[in-house]
mmCIF file of C-alpha atoms in Angstrom:
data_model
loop_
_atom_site.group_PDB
_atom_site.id
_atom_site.type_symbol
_atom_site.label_atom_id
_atom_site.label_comp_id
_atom_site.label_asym_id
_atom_site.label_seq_id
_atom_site.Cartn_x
_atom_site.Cartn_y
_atom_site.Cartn_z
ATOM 1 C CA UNK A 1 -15.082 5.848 6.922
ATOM 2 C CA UNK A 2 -12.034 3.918 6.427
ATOM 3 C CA UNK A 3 -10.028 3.444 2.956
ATOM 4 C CA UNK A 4 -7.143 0.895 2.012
ATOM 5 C CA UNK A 5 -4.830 2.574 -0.716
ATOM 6 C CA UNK A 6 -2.947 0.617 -2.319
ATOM 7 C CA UNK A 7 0.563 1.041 -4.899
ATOM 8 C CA UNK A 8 1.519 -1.610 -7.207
ATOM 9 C CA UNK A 9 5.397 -2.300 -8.080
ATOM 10 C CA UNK A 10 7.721 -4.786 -9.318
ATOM 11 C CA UNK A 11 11.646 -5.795 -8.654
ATOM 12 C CA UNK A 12 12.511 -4.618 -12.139
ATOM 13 C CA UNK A 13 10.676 -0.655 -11.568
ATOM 14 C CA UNK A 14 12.944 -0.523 -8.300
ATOM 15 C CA UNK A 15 15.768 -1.674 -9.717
ATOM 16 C CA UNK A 16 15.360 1.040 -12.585
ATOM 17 C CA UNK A 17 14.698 3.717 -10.232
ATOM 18 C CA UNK A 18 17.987 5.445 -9.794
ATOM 19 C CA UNK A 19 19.966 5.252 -6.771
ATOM 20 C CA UNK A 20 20.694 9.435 -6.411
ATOM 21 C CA UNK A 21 16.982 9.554 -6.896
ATOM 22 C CA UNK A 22 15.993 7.274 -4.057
ATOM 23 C CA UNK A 23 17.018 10.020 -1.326
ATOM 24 C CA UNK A 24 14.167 12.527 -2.560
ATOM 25 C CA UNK A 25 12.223 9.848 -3.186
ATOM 26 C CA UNK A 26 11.776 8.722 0.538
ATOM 27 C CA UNK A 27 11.719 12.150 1.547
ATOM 28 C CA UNK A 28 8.515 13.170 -0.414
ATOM 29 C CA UNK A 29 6.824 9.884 1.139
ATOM 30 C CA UNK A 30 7.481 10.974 4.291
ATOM 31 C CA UNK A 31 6.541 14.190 3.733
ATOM 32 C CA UNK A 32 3.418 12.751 3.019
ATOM 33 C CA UNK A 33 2.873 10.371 5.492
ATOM 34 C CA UNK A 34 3.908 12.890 8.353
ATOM 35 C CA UNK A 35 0.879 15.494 6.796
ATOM 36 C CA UNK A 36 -1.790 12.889 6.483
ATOM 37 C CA UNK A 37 -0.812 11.494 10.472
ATOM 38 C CA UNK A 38 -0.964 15.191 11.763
ATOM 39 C CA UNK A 39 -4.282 15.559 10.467
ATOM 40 C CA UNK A 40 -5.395 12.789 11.999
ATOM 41 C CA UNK A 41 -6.550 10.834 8.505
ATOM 42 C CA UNK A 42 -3.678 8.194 8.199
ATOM 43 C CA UNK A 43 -3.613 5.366 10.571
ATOM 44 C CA UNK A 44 -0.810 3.929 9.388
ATOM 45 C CA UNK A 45 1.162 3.282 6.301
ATOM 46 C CA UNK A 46 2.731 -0.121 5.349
ATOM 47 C CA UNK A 47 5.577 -1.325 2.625
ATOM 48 C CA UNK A 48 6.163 -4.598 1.781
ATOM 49 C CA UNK A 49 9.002 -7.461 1.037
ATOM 50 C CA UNK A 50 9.358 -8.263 -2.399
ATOM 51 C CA UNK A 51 6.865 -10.556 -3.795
ATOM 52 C CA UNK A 52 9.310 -13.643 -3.867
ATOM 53 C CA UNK A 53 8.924 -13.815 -0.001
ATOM 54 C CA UNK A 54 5.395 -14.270 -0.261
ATOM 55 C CA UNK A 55 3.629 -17.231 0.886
ATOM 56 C CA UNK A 56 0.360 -18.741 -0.026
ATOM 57 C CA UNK A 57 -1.653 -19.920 3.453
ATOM 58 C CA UNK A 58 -4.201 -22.716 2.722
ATOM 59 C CA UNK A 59 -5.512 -25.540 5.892
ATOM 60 C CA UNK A 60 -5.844 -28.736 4.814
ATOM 61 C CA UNK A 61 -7.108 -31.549 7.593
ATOM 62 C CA UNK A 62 -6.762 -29.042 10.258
ATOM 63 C CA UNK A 63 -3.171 -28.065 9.293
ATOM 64 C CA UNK A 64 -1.512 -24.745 7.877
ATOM 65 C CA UNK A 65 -0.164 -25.586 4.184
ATOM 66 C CA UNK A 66 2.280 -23.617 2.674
ATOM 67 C CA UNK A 67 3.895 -22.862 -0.455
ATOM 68 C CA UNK A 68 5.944 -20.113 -2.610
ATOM 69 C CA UNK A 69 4.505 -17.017 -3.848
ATOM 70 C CA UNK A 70 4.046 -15.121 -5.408
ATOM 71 C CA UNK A 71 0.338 -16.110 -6.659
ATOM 72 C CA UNK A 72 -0.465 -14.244 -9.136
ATOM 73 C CA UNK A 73 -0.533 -13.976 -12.848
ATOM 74 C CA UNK A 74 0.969 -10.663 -13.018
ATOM 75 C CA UNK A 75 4.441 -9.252 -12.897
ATOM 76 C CA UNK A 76 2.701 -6.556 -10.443
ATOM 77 C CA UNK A 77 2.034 -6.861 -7.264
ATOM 78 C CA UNK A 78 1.216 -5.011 -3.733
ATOM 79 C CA UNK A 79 4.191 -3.374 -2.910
ATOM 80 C CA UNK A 80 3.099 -1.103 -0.091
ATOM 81 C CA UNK A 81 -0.694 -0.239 1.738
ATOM 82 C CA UNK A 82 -2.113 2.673 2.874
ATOM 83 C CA UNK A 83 -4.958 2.714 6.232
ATOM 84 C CA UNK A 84 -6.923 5.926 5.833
ATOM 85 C CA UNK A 85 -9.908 7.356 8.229
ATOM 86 C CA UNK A 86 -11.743 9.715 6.265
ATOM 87 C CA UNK A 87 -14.768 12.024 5.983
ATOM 88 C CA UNK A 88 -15.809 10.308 3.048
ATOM 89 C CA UNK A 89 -14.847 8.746 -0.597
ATOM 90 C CA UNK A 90 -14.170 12.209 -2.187
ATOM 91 C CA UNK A 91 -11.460 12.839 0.650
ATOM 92 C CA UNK A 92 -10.091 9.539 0.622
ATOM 93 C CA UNK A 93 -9.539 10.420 -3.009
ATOM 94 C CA UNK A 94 -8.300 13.878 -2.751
ATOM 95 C CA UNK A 95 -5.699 11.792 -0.531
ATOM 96 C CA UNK A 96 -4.965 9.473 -2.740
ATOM 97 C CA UNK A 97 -4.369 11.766 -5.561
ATOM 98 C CA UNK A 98 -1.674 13.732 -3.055
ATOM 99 C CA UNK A 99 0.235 10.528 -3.125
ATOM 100 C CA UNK A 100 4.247 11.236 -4.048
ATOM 101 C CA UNK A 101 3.605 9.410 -7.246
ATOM 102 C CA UNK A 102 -0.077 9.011 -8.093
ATOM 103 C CA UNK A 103 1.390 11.259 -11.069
ATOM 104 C CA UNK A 104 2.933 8.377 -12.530
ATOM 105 C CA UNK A 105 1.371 5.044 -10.942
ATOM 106 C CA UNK A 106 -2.455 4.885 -9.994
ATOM 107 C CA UNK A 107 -3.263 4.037 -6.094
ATOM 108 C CA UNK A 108 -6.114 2.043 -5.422
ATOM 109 C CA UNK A 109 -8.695 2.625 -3.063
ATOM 110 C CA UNK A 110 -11.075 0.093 -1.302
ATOM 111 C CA UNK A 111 -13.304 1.293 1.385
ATOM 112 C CA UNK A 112 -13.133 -1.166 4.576
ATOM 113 C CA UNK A 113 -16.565 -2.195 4.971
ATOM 114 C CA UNK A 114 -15.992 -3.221 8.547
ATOM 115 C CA UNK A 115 -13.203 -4.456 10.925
ATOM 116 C CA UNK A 116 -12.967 -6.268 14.172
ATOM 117 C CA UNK A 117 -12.981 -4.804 17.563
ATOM 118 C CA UNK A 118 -9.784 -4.063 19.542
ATOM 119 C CA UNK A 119 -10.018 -5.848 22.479
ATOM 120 C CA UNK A 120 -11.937 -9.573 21.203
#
């Protein structure tokens, strides 16, 4: 089964992170991301731009539309994404809760009810 985790951030919490921290930071992510690869249970792992080069898609008479985002309400917003294949939920979450900092921000997990094939 396969899982979406996602982390939530903001210009202002990585601007506040300090910069000597940053180093250890990206090495504990990696850390991670090279364990859950080797076992074969993350397909990839994805960060971001900041939310200000967002862009809100819409068609209107046939043509793309597009305008500024961010889009939402929030001062949050999807900073990076996570593509798991796991055994099941409880897994997804035991990888979830391995996350560098799921100590101090929650990930969210959405199972990926289906997805198209490869080669359409």
């Amino acid at each position: 089964m396969k899982y979406v985790a996602m982390i939530y951030g903001n210009q202002a919490k990585w601007d506040s992170y300090p910069a000597e921290a940053w180093p250890e930071a990206i090495a504990r992510q990696e850390a991670f991301n090279r364990k859950y690869r080797e076992s074969g249970e993350l397909i990839g792992a994805y960060g971001l731009a900041d939310a200000a080069a967002a862009r809100l898609v819409r068609r209107e008479g046939g043509a793309p539309v597009v305008t500024d985002g961010p889009y939402l309400e929030t001062k949050e917003y999807l900073a990076s994404f996570y593509l798991l294949d796991c055994a099941g939920p409880e897994r997804a979450q035991e990888i979830a809760a391995d996350m560098p900092f799921a100590d101090v921000d929650p990930v969210e997990l959405w199972p990926v009810l289906h997805e198209s094939a490869a080669d359409v």
